[in-house]
Coordinates of C-alpha atoms in Angstrom, one line a residue:
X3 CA -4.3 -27.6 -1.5
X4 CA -4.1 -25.3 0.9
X5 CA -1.7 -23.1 -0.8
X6 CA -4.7 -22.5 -3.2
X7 CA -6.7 -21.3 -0.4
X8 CA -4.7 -18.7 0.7
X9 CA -3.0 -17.7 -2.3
X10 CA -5.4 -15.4 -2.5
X11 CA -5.8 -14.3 0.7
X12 CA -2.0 -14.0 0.6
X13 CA -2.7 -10.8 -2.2
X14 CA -5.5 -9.2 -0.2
X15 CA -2.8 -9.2 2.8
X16 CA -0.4 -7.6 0.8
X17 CA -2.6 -5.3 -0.8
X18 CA -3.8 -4.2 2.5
X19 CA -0.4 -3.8 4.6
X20 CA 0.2 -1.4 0.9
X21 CA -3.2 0.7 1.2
X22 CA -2.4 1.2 4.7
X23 CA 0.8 2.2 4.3
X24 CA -0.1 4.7 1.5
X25 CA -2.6 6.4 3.9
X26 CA 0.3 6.5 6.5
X27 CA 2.0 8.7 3.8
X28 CA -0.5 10.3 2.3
X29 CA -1.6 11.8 5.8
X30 CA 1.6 12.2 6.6
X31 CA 1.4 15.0 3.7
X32 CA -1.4 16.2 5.1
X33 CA -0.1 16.8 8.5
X34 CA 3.5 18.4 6.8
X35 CA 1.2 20.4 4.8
X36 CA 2.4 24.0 6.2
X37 CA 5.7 23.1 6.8
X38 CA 8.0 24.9 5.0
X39 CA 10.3 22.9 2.4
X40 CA 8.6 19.5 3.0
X41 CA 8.5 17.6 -0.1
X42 CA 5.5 15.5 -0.4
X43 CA 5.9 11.5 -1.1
X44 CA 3.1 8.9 -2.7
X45 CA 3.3 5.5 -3.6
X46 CA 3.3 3.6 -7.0
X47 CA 0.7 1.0 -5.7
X48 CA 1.2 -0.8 -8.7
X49 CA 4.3 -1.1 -9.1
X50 CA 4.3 -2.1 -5.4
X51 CA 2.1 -4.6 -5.0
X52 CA 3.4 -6.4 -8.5
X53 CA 7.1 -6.3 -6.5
X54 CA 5.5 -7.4 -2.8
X55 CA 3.3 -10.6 -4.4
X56 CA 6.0 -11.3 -7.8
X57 CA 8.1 -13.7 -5.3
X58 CA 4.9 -15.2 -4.3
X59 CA 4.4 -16.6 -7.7
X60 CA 7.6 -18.3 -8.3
X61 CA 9.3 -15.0 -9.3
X62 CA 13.2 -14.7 -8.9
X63 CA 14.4 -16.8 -6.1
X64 CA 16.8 -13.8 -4.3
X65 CA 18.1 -14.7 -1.0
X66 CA 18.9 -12.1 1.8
X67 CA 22.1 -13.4 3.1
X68 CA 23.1 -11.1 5.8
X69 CA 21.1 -10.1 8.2
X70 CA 21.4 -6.5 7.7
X71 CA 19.7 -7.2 3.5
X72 CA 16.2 -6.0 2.9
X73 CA 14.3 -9.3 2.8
X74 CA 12.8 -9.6 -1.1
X75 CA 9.2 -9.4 -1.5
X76 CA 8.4 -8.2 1.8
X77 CA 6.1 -5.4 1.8
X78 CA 8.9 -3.1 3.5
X79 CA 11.1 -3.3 0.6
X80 CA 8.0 -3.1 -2.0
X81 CA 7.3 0.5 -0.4
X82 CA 10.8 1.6 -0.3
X83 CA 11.3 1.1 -3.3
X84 CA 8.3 2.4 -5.2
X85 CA 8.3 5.7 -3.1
X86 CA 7.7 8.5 -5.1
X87 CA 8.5 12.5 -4.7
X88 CA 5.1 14.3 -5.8
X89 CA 5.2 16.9 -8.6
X90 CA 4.4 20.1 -7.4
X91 CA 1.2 21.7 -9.2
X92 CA 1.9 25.2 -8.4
X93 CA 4.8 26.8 -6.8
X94 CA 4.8 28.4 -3.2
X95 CA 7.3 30.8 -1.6
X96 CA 8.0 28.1 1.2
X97 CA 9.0 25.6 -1.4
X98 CA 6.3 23.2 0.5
X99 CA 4.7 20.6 -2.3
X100 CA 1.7 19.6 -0.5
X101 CA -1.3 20.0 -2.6
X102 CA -4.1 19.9 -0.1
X103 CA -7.1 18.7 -2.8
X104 CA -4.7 16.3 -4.5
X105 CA -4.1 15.0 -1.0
X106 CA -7.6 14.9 -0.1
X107 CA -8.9 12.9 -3.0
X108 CA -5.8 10.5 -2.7
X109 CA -6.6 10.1 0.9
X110 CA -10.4 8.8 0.0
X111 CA -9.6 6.9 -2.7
X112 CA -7.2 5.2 -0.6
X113 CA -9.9 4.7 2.0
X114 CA -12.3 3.3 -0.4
X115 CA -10.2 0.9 -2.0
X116 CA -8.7 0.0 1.7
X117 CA -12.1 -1.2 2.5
X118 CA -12.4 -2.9 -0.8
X119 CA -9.9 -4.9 -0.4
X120 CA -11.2 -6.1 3.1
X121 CA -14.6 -6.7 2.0
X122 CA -12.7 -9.2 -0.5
X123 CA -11.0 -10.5 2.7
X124 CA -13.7 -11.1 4.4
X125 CA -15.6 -12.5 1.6
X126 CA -13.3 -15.0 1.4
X127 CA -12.7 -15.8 4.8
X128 CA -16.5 -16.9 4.5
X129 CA -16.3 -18.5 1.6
X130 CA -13.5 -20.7 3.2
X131 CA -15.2 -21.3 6.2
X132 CA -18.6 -21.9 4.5
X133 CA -16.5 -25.1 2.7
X134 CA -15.0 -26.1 5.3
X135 CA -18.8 -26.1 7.3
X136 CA -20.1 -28.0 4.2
X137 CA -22.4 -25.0 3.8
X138 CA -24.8 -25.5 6.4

């Protein structure tokens, strides 16, 4: 029972520690954006979050059995993983691949979808307690 009621909560977790650490990237773009031969990195937020919640849901039981392993379906490992090297749109004499606008409308689609997710969170944070209350 009370797996069910934070299953998804579980999700929303995971898709928030992922949008947070795809702004960490993303601005970290931002900030290396004059630096000469910084190669900018992104996240597959997809693929991700499908790896970070998979062994939530009864995927493959894998076992970290030293204690220097990555621990499976962390969210660690998920953004390892998926990280990405971004495609440079145009080249530059410093060899730098930070496209400023695609960083900027990366950075607030993150931000909306960030707060998405913790308007879901918080939705059902209310919905829980509003049960539990007996919606009085």
């Amino acid at each position: 029972m009370l797996n069910k009621l934070t299953s998804t909560l579980d999700f929303h977790g995971q898709a928030l520690s992922l949008r947070s650490e795809r702004q960490r990237l993303i601005a970290s773009n931002i900030a290396n954006a004059d630096t000469p031969n910084y190669v900018a990195r992104d996240l597959d937020f997809a693929s991700a979050l499908k790896q970070a919640t998979g062994a939530q849901q009864g995927g493959a039981a894998l076992k970290a059995t030293q204690q220097g392993h990555i621990a499976l379906g962390s969210t660690e490992s998920a953004v390892q993983s998926n990280l990405l090297y971004a495609t440079p749109s145009q080249t530059n004499l410093d060899r730098n691949t930070v496209d400023m606008d695609r960083e900027r409308a990366n950075f607030a689609d993150n931000s909306v979808r960030y707060e998405a997710t913790l308007r879901f969170i918080n939705g059902n944070v209310r919905t829980m307690l509003d049960a539990i209350r007996g919606g009085q």
